[in-house]
Short mmCIF file of C-alpha atoms in Angstrom, two decimals:
data_model
loop_
_atom_site.label_atom_id
_atom_site.label_comp_id
_atom_site.label_asym_id
_atom_site.label_seq_id
_atom_site.Cartn_x
_atom_site.Cartn_y
_atom_site.Cartn_z
CA MET A 1327 80.39 111.86 96.24
CA THR A 1328 80.16 111.36 92.72
CA LYS A 1329 78.12 108.79 91.03
CA ASN A 1330 80.39 107.40 88.81
CA SER A 1331 78.55 104.52 86.63
CA LYS A 1332 81.81 103.53 84.94
CA THR A 1333 83.21 101.82 88.61
CA LEU A 1334 82.63 98.83 90.06
CA TYR A 1335 83.39 98.90 93.80
CA GLN A 1336 83.90 95.65 95.58
CA HIS A 1337 84.79 95.35 99.27
CA GLY A 1338 86.97 92.13 100.31
CA THR A 1339 88.04 89.12 97.71
CA LEU A 1340 86.56 86.24 96.87
CA ALA A 1341 90.01 84.58 98.10
CA LEU A 1342 89.30 85.73 101.65
CA LEU A 1343 86.29 83.41 101.81
CA VAL A 1344 88.80 80.45 100.95
CA PRO A 1345 90.10 79.89 104.14
CA GLY A 1346 87.01 80.99 106.22
CA LEU A 1347 88.01 84.79 107.21
CA LEU A 1348 84.20 85.51 107.39
CA THR A 1349 84.19 88.66 109.41
CA GLY A 1350 81.70 91.11 108.45
CA THR A 1351 83.78 94.23 107.37
CA ILE A 1352 82.09 96.80 105.93
CA THR A 1353 78.33 97.76 106.56
CA MET A 1354 75.12 97.73 103.91
CA GLY A 1355 75.11 101.57 104.59
CA GLU A 1356 78.67 102.21 103.68
CA LEU A 1357 78.23 99.70 100.59
CA LEU A 1358 75.38 101.62 99.36
CA THR A 1359 77.26 105.08 99.16
CA HIS A 1360 79.18 103.14 96.41
CA GLY A 1361 76.48 101.74 94.20
CA ASP A 1362 72.64 101.10 93.90
CA THR A 1363 72.95 97.77 92.59
CA GLY A 1364 75.18 94.95 93.81
CA ILE A 1365 75.31 91.28 95.45
CA GLY A 1366 77.34 89.83 98.37
CA THR A 1367 77.02 87.62 101.58
CA GLY A 1368 76.77 88.35 105.26
CA GLU A 1369 79.14 87.58 108.10
CA GLY A 1370 79.59 84.03 108.40
CA LEU A 1371 78.32 83.54 104.89
CA ASP A 1372 74.85 84.68 106.01
CA GLY A 1373 73.11 84.27 103.08
CA GLU A 1374 73.18 85.50 99.14
CA LEU A 1375 72.68 89.60 98.85
CA ILE A 1376 71.12 91.08 96.02
CA ILE A 1377 70.94 94.75 95.67
CA LEU A 1378 68.30 96.34 92.87
CA ASN A 1379 67.32 99.93 92.72
CA GLY A 1380 69.05 100.82 95.91
CA ILE A 1381 67.27 98.23 97.95
CA PRO A 1382 69.46 95.34 99.52
CA TYR A 1383 67.72 91.61 100.06
CA GLN A 1384 69.15 88.31 101.42
CA VAL A 1385 68.17 85.32 100.47
CA ASP A 1386 68.52 83.26 103.80
CA SER A 1387 69.14 79.25 103.56
CA HIS A 1388 65.29 79.05 103.98
CA GLY A 1389 64.73 80.54 100.69
CA SER A 1390 62.99 83.67 102.25
CA ALA A 1391 63.86 87.63 100.78
CA ASN A 1392 64.75 89.70 103.83
CA VAL A 1393 65.21 93.64 103.61
CA LEU A 1394 68.34 94.35 104.76
CA LYS A 1395 69.26 97.12 107.39
CA ASP A 1396 72.25 99.59 106.99
CA ASP A 1397 73.95 97.83 110.15
CA PHE A 1398 74.23 94.47 108.34
CA ILE A 1399 77.76 93.39 107.92
CA MET A 1400 79.62 91.58 105.20
CA PRO A 1401 82.79 90.02 104.57
CA PHE A 1402 82.41 90.33 100.72
CA ALA A 1403 80.16 92.40 98.59
CA ASN A 1404 80.39 94.57 95.49
CA SER A 1405 77.79 97.78 94.45
CA HIS A 1406 78.02 99.90 91.57
CA PHE A 1407 75.67 102.88 90.22
CA ALA A 1408 73.44 101.26 87.55
CA ASN A 1409 73.49 102.76 84.17
CA TYR A 1410 72.57 99.86 81.81
CA THR A 1411 72.50 99.99 77.99
CA GLU A 1412 69.61 97.36 76.64
CA LEU A 1413 70.90 94.92 74.48
CA GLY A 1414 67.50 93.40 73.41
CA THR A 1415 65.45 90.36 74.07
CA ILE A 1416 66.39 86.51 74.47
CA SER A 1417 63.96 83.98 74.53
CA ASN A 1418 64.13 80.17 75.41
CA ALA A 1419 68.04 80.45 76.20
CA THR A 1420 70.38 78.58 78.46
CA SER A 1421 73.31 80.01 80.45
CA ALA A 1422 75.48 79.54 77.54
CA ASP A 1423 73.27 81.36 75.26
CA PHE A 1424 73.14 83.95 78.14
CA GLU A 1425 76.80 84.06 78.17
CA LYS A 1426 77.22 84.65 74.37
CA THR A 1427 74.72 87.22 74.37
CA ALA A 1428 76.10 88.94 77.37
CA LEU A 1429 79.64 88.88 75.55
CA GLU A 1430 78.25 90.21 72.22
CA GLY A 1431 80.05 87.57 70.24
CA LYS A 1432 83.59 87.47 71.89
CA PRO A 1433 84.96 84.28 73.51
CA ASN A 1434 86.07 86.59 76.90
CA SER A 1435 86.13 90.04 77.85
CA ASN A 1436 89.11 91.80 79.63
CA THR A 1437 87.39 94.14 81.56
CA PHE A 1438 84.51 94.32 84.27
CA PHE A 1439 80.94 94.19 83.34
CA SER A 1440 77.29 93.74 84.57
CA VAL A 1441 74.29 92.24 82.81
CA LEU A 1442 70.64 92.53 84.10
CA VAL A 1443 67.97 89.82 82.55
CA LYS A 1444 64.26 91.13 83.55
CA GLY A 1445 62.00 88.33 82.15
CA THR A 1446 60.54 85.00 82.88
CA PHE A 1447 62.87 82.07 83.64
CA SER A 1448 61.61 78.62 82.68
CA TYR A 1449 63.94 76.99 85.03
CA MET A 1450 65.87 78.42 88.15
CA LYS A 1451 68.43 76.74 90.86
CA THR A 1452 69.93 78.60 93.13
CA ARG A 1453 71.43 78.27 96.81
CA ALA A 1454 72.02 79.67 99.77
CA VAL A 1455 74.56 79.20 102.43
CA VAL A 1456 73.65 78.40 105.75
CA LYS A 1457 75.39 80.91 108.22
CA SER A 1458 78.32 79.10 110.29
CA SER A 1459 79.41 80.56 113.69
CA ARG A 1460 82.74 81.14 114.87
CA PRO A 1461 85.33 79.82 114.63
CA PHE A 1462 84.17 79.99 110.82
CA SER A 1463 84.87 76.89 108.57
CA THR A 1464 86.72 77.02 105.37
CA LEU A 1465 84.54 77.86 102.07
CA ALA A 1466 84.67 74.54 101.09
CA GLU A 1467 83.18 73.10 104.38
CA THR A 1468 80.76 75.89 104.54
CA ALA A 1469 79.58 75.22 100.78
CA LYS A 1470 78.82 71.64 101.62
CA ASN A 1471 76.08 73.08 104.26
CA GLN A 1472 74.02 74.63 101.71
CA SER A 1473 70.42 74.89 100.61
CA ILE A 1474 69.28 74.23 97.21
CA PHE A 1475 65.91 75.54 95.53
CA GLU A 1476 64.59 75.13 92.04
CA THR A 1477 61.70 76.39 90.42
CA GLU A 1478 60.02 76.79 87.01
CA ASN A 1479 58.41 79.55 85.31
CA VAL A 1480 59.50 82.14 87.76
CA LYS A 1481 59.34 86.09 87.02
CA GLY A 1482 62.37 88.20 88.45
CA THR A 1483 65.73 89.90 87.93
CA MET A 1484 68.95 88.44 87.29
CA LEU A 1485 71.73 90.14 88.15
CA SER A 1486 74.94 89.00 86.70
CA TYR A 1487 78.67 90.33 87.39
CA TYR A 1488 81.53 89.45 84.99
CA SER A 1489 85.41 89.39 85.90
CA PRO A 1490 88.36 89.21 83.59
CA ALA A 1491 90.43 85.87 84.12
CA LEU A 1492 93.25 88.26 85.38
CA PHE A 1493 91.34 89.11 88.58
CA HIS A 1494 90.16 85.25 89.63
CA GLY A 1495 90.83 85.33 93.30
CA ALA A 1496 89.99 88.64 94.04
CA ALA A 1497 86.26 87.83 92.08
CA VAL A 1498 85.08 84.89 90.21
CA ALA A 1499 86.54 84.90 86.89
CA GLY A 1500 83.46 84.70 84.11
CA PHE A 1501 80.28 85.28 85.28
CA HIS A 1502 78.75 85.54 88.91
CA ASN A 1503 74.98 85.28 88.95
CA HIS A 1504 72.46 86.24 91.74
CA PHE A 1505 68.77 86.05 91.26
CA LEU A 1506 65.27 87.47 92.91
CA ALA A 1507 62.09 86.54 91.67
CA ASP A 1508 59.55 89.80 91.38
CA ASP A 1509 57.33 88.51 94.25
CA HIS A 1510 60.47 88.12 96.43
CA LEU A 1511 59.56 84.59 97.16
CA PHE A 1512 62.69 82.90 95.43
CA GLY A 1513 65.97 83.95 95.05
CA GLY A 1514 69.93 83.17 95.68
CA HIS A 1515 73.42 82.66 94.12
CA ILE A 1516 72.06 81.20 90.63
CA LEU A 1517 73.74 77.54 89.73
CA ASP A 1518 71.71 76.94 86.78
CA PHE A 1519 68.78 78.74 84.86
CA LYS A 1520 66.85 78.74 81.46
CA ILE A 1521 65.24 82.07 80.22
CA ALA A 1522 61.91 82.17 78.81
CA GLU A 1523 62.19 85.18 77.50
CA GLY A 1524 64.06 88.21 79.05
CA ALA A 1525 65.13 92.00 78.37
CA VAL A 1526 68.58 91.90 78.63
CA SER A 1527 70.99 94.94 78.92
CA VAL A 1528 74.46 95.32 79.82
CA GLN A 1529 76.73 97.97 81.75
CA GLN A 1530 80.63 98.00 81.02
CA PHE A 1531 82.98 99.27 83.79
CA ASP A 1532 86.41 100.89 83.29
CA THR A 1533 87.38 100.62 86.94
CA LEU A 1534 87.81 98.30 89.57
CA GLU A 1535 87.72 99.87 92.85
CA GLN A 1536 89.30 97.37 95.08
CA HIS A 1537 88.68 97.99 98.99
CA LEU A 1538 90.68 95.75 101.69
CA PRO A 1539 89.76 95.13 105.38
CA VAL A 1540 92.97 96.57 106.40
CA ASP A 1541 91.58 97.16 109.83
CA ASN A 1542 90.81 93.43 110.11
CA LYS A 1543 93.69 91.56 112.14
CA GLU A 1544 92.80 87.83 110.92
CA PHE A 1545 92.78 88.88 107.60
CA MET A 1546 96.01 91.35 107.51
CA SER A 1547 98.11 88.68 109.27
CA HIS A 1548 96.48 85.32 107.36
CA ASP A 1549 98.91 83.42 105.30
CA PHE A 1550 97.19 82.92 101.78
CA SER A 1551 100.08 80.83 100.30
CA LYS A 1552 98.78 77.61 101.71
CA ASP A 1553 95.39 78.11 100.24
CA ASP A 1554 94.38 77.02 96.82
CA ILE A 1555 92.65 79.92 96.10
CA ALA A 1556 91.76 79.62 92.25
CA LYS A 1557 90.69 75.87 92.70
CA ALA A 1558 88.50 76.23 96.09
CA ILE A 1559 86.60 79.20 94.35
CA ALA A 1560 86.26 77.20 90.83
CA ASP A 1561 84.73 74.49 93.27
CA ALA A 1562 82.81 76.47 95.32
CA GLU A 1563 81.06 78.85 92.94
CA MET B 698 88.59 115.86 93.54
CA THR B 699 89.64 114.18 97.06
CA LYS B 700 92.99 113.70 97.61
CA ASN B 701 92.47 110.07 99.24
CA SER B 702 96.22 108.63 100.81
CA LYS B 703 94.44 105.45 101.37
CA THR B 704 94.16 104.80 97.11
CA LEU B 705 96.69 103.19 95.09
CA TYR B 706 95.30 104.32 91.53
CA GLN B 707 96.90 101.97 88.67
CA HIS B 708 96.34 102.45 84.94
CA GLY B 709 96.64 99.40 83.04
CA THR B 710 98.06 95.82 84.23
CA LEU B 711 101.23 94.40 83.96
CA ALA B 712 99.31 91.41 82.27
CA LEU B 713 99.05 93.60 79.02
CA LEU B 714 102.79 94.20 78.86
CA VAL B 715 103.61 90.85 78.34
CA PRO B 716 101.75 90.16 75.08
CA GLY B 717 103.08 93.52 73.75
CA LEU B 718 100.12 95.95 74.21
CA LEU B 719 102.36 98.79 74.82
CA THR B 720 99.91 101.61 73.40
CA GLY B 721 99.87 104.62 75.64
CA THR B 722 96.71 105.07 76.88
CA ILE B 723 96.65 107.51 79.71
CA THR B 724 98.88 110.78 79.61
CA MET B 725 100.80 112.29 82.42
CA GLY B 726 98.32 114.90 82.92
CA GLU B 727 95.68 112.45 83.84
CA LEU B 728 97.74 110.37 86.03
CA LEU B 729 98.92 113.45 88.21
CA THR B 730 94.97 113.83 88.94
CA HIS B 731 95.35 110.70 90.64
CA GLY B 732 98.86 110.88 92.82
CA ASP B 733 102.34 113.27 93.09
CA THR B 734 104.16 109.67 93.63
CA GLY B 735 104.27 106.94 91.12
CA ILE B 736 105.78 104.72 88.51
CA GLY B 737 105.28 103.57 85.27
CA THR B 738 106.48 103.30 81.59
CA GLY B 739 105.95 105.28 78.51
CA GLU B 740 104.38 103.89 75.27
CA GLY B 741 106.52 101.17 73.74
CA LEU B 742 108.07 100.71 77.08
CA ASP B 743 109.51 104.21 76.91
CA GLY B 744 112.08 104.34 79.91
CA GLU B 745 111.29 103.97 83.42
CA LEU B 746 109.49 106.19 85.04
CA ILE B 747 109.09 107.77 88.77
CA ILE B 748 107.46 110.63 90.10
CA LEU B 749 108.46 112.48 93.22
CA ASN B 750 106.61 115.24 94.95
CA GLY B 751 104.49 115.76 91.80
CA ILE B 752 107.18 115.82 89.27
CA PRO B 753 107.47 112.80 86.86
CA TYR B 754 111.04 111.57 85.62
CA GLN B 755 111.64 109.23 82.78
CA VAL B 756 115.19 107.48 82.94
CA ASP B 757 115.53 106.32 79.44
CA SER B 758 118.01 103.51 77.84
CA HIS B 759 120.72 105.99 77.60
CA GLY B 760 120.55 106.36 81.64
CA SER B 761 119.41 110.33 81.32
CA ALA B 762 116.57 111.49 83.87
CA ASN B 763 114.10 113.49 81.64
CA VAL B 764 111.38 115.66 83.33
CA LEU B 765 108.02 114.29 81.27
CA LYS B 766 105.55 116.71 80.11
CA ASP B 767 101.56 116.45 80.51
CA ASP B 768 101.22 114.68 77.33
CA PHE B 769 103.46 111.93 77.58
CA ILE B 770 101.47 108.82 77.01
CA MET B 771 101.85 105.28 79.28
CA PRO B 772 100.53 101.96 78.68
CA PHE B 773 100.91 100.90 82.61
CA ALA B 774 101.59 103.60 85.42
CA ASN B 775 100.52 103.60 89.24
CA SER B 776 100.33 106.73 91.34
CA HIS B 777 98.87 107.89 94.91
CA PHE B 778 99.42 110.52 97.13
CA ALA B 779 102.15 110.77 99.35
CA ASN B 780 101.40 110.55 103.01
CA TYR B 781 104.01 108.68 104.42
CA THR B 782 104.82 107.88 108.29
CA GLU B 783 108.80 107.28 108.89
CA LEU B 784 109.48 103.82 110.20
CA GLY B 785 113.15 104.68 110.88
CA THR B 786 116.86 104.50 109.53
CA ILE B 787 118.54 101.44 108.33
CA SER B 788 122.15 100.92 107.61
CA ASN B 789 124.19 98.66 105.69
CA ALA B 790 121.27 97.04 104.22
CA THR B 791 120.78 94.61 101.32
CA SER B 792 117.52 94.17 99.70
CA ALA B 793 116.37 91.24 101.93
CA ASP B 794 117.24 93.15 104.92
CA PHE B 795 115.11 96.05 103.08
CA GLU B 796 111.97 93.68 102.89
CA LYS B 797 112.14 92.67 105.82
CA THR B 798 111.86 96.08 107.31
CA ALA B 799 109.25 97.12 105.27
CA LEU B 800 107.37 94.49 105.98
CA GLU B 801 107.80 94.97 109.70
CA GLY B 802 108.51 91.47 110.71
CA LYS B 803 105.82 90.01 108.67
CA PRO B 804 106.22 87.24 106.13
CA ASN B 805 104.23 88.87 103.49
CA SER B 806 101.46 91.71 103.59
CA ASN B 807 97.61 90.99 102.31
CA THR B 808 97.49 94.78 100.83
CA PHE B 809 99.12 97.25 99.02
CA PHE B 810 101.80 99.39 100.24
CA SER B 811 104.36 101.77 99.15
CA VAL B 812 107.89 102.28 101.09
CA LEU B 813 110.41 105.59 100.62
CA VAL B 814 114.15 104.92 101.12
CA LYS B 815 116.19 108.41 101.23
CA GLY B 816 119.52 108.05 101.62
CA THR B 817 122.88 106.75 100.38
CA PHE B 818 123.00 103.36 98.38
CA SER B 819 126.46 102.03 98.45
CA TYR B 820 125.46 99.68 95.29
CA MET B 821 122.91 100.32 93.09
CA LYS B 822 122.13 98.30 89.66
CA THR B 823 119.00 99.28 87.54
CA ARG B 824 118.01 98.92 84.20
CA ALA B 825 115.97 100.95 81.52
CA VAL B 826 114.26 99.28 78.73
CA VAL B 827 114.91 100.65 74.90
CA LYS B 828 111.75 101.93 73.43
CA SER B 829 110.23 99.62 70.59
CA SER B 830 108.52 100.77 67.89
CA ARG B 831 105.38 99.61 65.88
CA PRO B 832 104.22 96.48 65.78
CA PHE B 833 105.68 96.15 69.28
CA SER B 834 107.50 93.07 70.78
CA THR B 835 106.29 90.82 73.70
CA LEU B 836 107.62 91.97 76.86
CA ALA B 837 110.02 89.04 77.13
CA GLU B 838 111.63 90.09 73.37
CA THR B 839 111.78 93.51 74.58
CA ALA B 840 113.20 92.93 77.77
CA LYS B 841 116.22 91.54 76.06
CA ASN B 842 116.86 94.55 74.78
CA GLN B 843 117.73 96.62 77.82
CA SER B 844 120.41 98.79 79.34
CA ILE B 845 121.88 97.71 82.44
CA PHE B 846 123.51 100.50 84.81
CA GLU B 847 125.44 100.02 87.65
CA THR B 848 126.99 102.51 90.14
CA GLU B 849 128.13 102.94 93.86
CA ASN B 850 127.85 105.47 96.81
CA VAL B 851 124.89 107.22 95.15
CA LYS B 852 122.67 109.42 97.30
CA GLY B 853 118.89 109.19 95.97
CA THR B 854 115.47 108.04 96.73
CA MET B 855 114.02 104.38 96.25
CA LEU B 856 110.27 104.21 95.62
CA SER B 857 108.89 100.94 96.25
CA TYR B 858 105.09 99.27 95.67
CA TYR B 859 104.26 95.85 97.29
CA SER B 860 101.34 94.20 96.07
CA PRO B 861 100.10 91.13 97.37
CA ALA B 862 100.23 87.55 95.83
CA LEU B 863 96.68 87.56 94.57
CA PHE B 864 97.13 90.61 92.38
CA HIS B 865 100.20 88.89 90.73
CA GLY B 866 99.62 89.77 86.99
CA ALA B 867 97.66 92.87 87.49
CA ALA B 868 100.91 94.01 89.08
CA VAL B 869 103.87 92.47 90.31
CA ALA B 870 103.27 90.22 93.40
CA GLY B 871 105.97 91.54 95.93
CA PHE B 872 108.25 94.67 95.73
CA HIS B 873 108.70 96.68 92.68
CA ASN B 874 111.41 99.36 93.10
CA HIS B 875 112.43 102.51 90.78
CA PHE B 876 115.49 104.83 91.59
CA LEU B 877 116.35 108.22 91.29
CA ALA B 878 119.44 109.93 92.51
CA ASP B 879 119.73 113.21 93.86
CA ASP B 880 121.69 114.67 91.28
CA HIS B 881 118.93 112.96 88.56
CA LEU B 882 122.29 111.44 86.62
CA PHE B 883 121.18 107.79 87.69
CA GLY B 884 118.06 105.85 87.97
CA GLY B 885 115.51 103.23 86.41
CA HIS B 886 114.10 100.00 87.68
CA ILE B 887 116.04 98.36 90.28
CA LEU B 888 117.35 95.11 90.11
CA ASP B 889 119.76 95.12 92.92
CA PHE B 890 120.83 97.35 95.56
CA LYS B 891 122.70 97.75 99.00
CA ILE B 892 121.54 100.44 101.32
CA ALA B 893 124.42 102.29 103.20
CA GLU B 894 122.34 104.42 105.20
CA GLY B 895 118.60 105.67 104.51
CA ALA B 896 115.43 106.58 106.30
CA VAL B 897 112.38 104.53 105.34
CA SER B 898 109.11 105.54 105.34
CA VAL B 899 106.03 103.05 104.55
CA GLN B 900 102.26 104.41 103.30
CA GLN B 901 99.49 101.51 103.24
CA PHE B 902 96.57 101.40 101.05
CA ASP B 903 92.88 100.33 101.56
CA THR B 904 92.05 100.56 97.96
CA LEU B 905 93.70 99.32 94.63
CA GLU B 906 91.58 101.66 91.66
CA GLN B 907 92.13 99.90 89.07
CA HIS B 908 91.74 101.34 85.70
CA LEU B 909 91.62 99.42 82.34
CA PRO B 910 92.14 100.96 78.87
CA VAL B 911 88.70 100.02 77.95
CA ASP B 912 88.93 102.48 74.61
CA ASN B 913 91.92 100.46 73.26
CA LYS B 914 90.73 97.85 70.83
CA GLU B 915 94.01 95.81 71.07
CA PHE B 916 93.38 95.42 74.73
CA MET B 917 89.97 94.69 74.71
CA SER B 918 89.91 92.03 71.88
CA HIS B 919 93.09 90.66 73.02
CA ASP B 920 93.34 86.82 74.18
CA PHE B 921 95.47 86.74 77.49
CA SER B 922 94.30 82.94 77.95
CA LYS B 923 97.53 82.09 75.57
CA ASP B 924 99.93 84.53 77.44
CA ASP B 925 101.62 82.74 80.46
CA ILE B 926 101.42 85.98 82.16
CA ALA B 927 102.73 85.14 85.82
CA LYS B 928 105.69 83.11 84.27
CA ALA B 929 106.63 86.04 82.01
CA ILE B 930 106.05 88.91 84.78
CA ALA B 931 108.45 87.21 86.94
CA ASP B 932 111.07 86.60 84.58
CA ALA B 933 111.22 90.03 82.96
CA GLU B 934 110.74 91.99 86.40
#
């Protein structure tokens, strides 16, 4: 397999989480064949995942970071092979400052890209969803039952993916950020943050490889026309 | 390169045609490395393309079918490696009958698939857009300047692609059909048809490989937020 650093691989869509199609339909072992860096969630929204340097971590609803095995299954995840270009260092930066830097002055982007920030975060607020069991609830219901974590002056890595507005629903339009502390004692899906000082690097993709769980009958037979996908994702993410 | 018959390759998006980003950003030679079957349009909306058995044809605004060379360039096209499964024969079928057959009784599909119909069409109405020059017009303006063709009892091949509603904008939600007569004297983007008798075959994909023209500055700097992409595509296609 060619390690194509221009391709972002995605399994499933954010849309399928909205009505609660939370069955795991890809293994971590398979996801890692498409990249050494990524984010996702486990079956039943089992935690917030972050893959760094080929190692997949799960931040669970207790705030613990667990290394995942190859047979861990997910309804939604993405990965890519890291080949970042350094942009420079930012200091005392809010999320708005970060987005401005990552977009290099443009109001938005028409392609997918990833951003890494390694450094010290003066503030970090994350969430991790509590795993739900069958029958799975909708994303809105599940999102009510989430753990919120806050900390200050934490060293770690923020992994961010940017998706163009056209692909809202397949992914989250704009930035989608996950975090893992260097000591692995803090992490999750980022709700808010402030960077004390961090090295910023970016990697632009020219291809989205969108893989769909066509062998999953619930997904294939679901009528998405009754779900307000765009609003539900914007509210929950 | 692996000939993966589960992947639909797409270069560009239908959205970029809406504001008139009609520069050719992929060659036919490159497109053919991703499939032997496909549809698309040339730079400046230069005709309606159909690729069958590895041979790319252009139906131009005069109604002629021209075989294209490898250096022909396109703003939007898709291709895949044919590996169809026969569904059976349909007779005296309208476009609604065709869609019902292709969807095998389901109201819609959550994945991409292609359908081929080979046979005799009692009615066929197509269009081919007139190539525009720089500065390119919007899709709505260009679509006003199109040639409409109608014929009866024509033998040929209808190549259809189905895209899930979630991907409207990247592609056309629902069916997008192109036609080429066996004698190559009629073809284009299908507006309406009736099948006298035809053999129907389908090929389901599990992956959309969405390639974007990231080296094209006009595309990358365009602000799509001002274009009503969904409506413009629905009106024009």
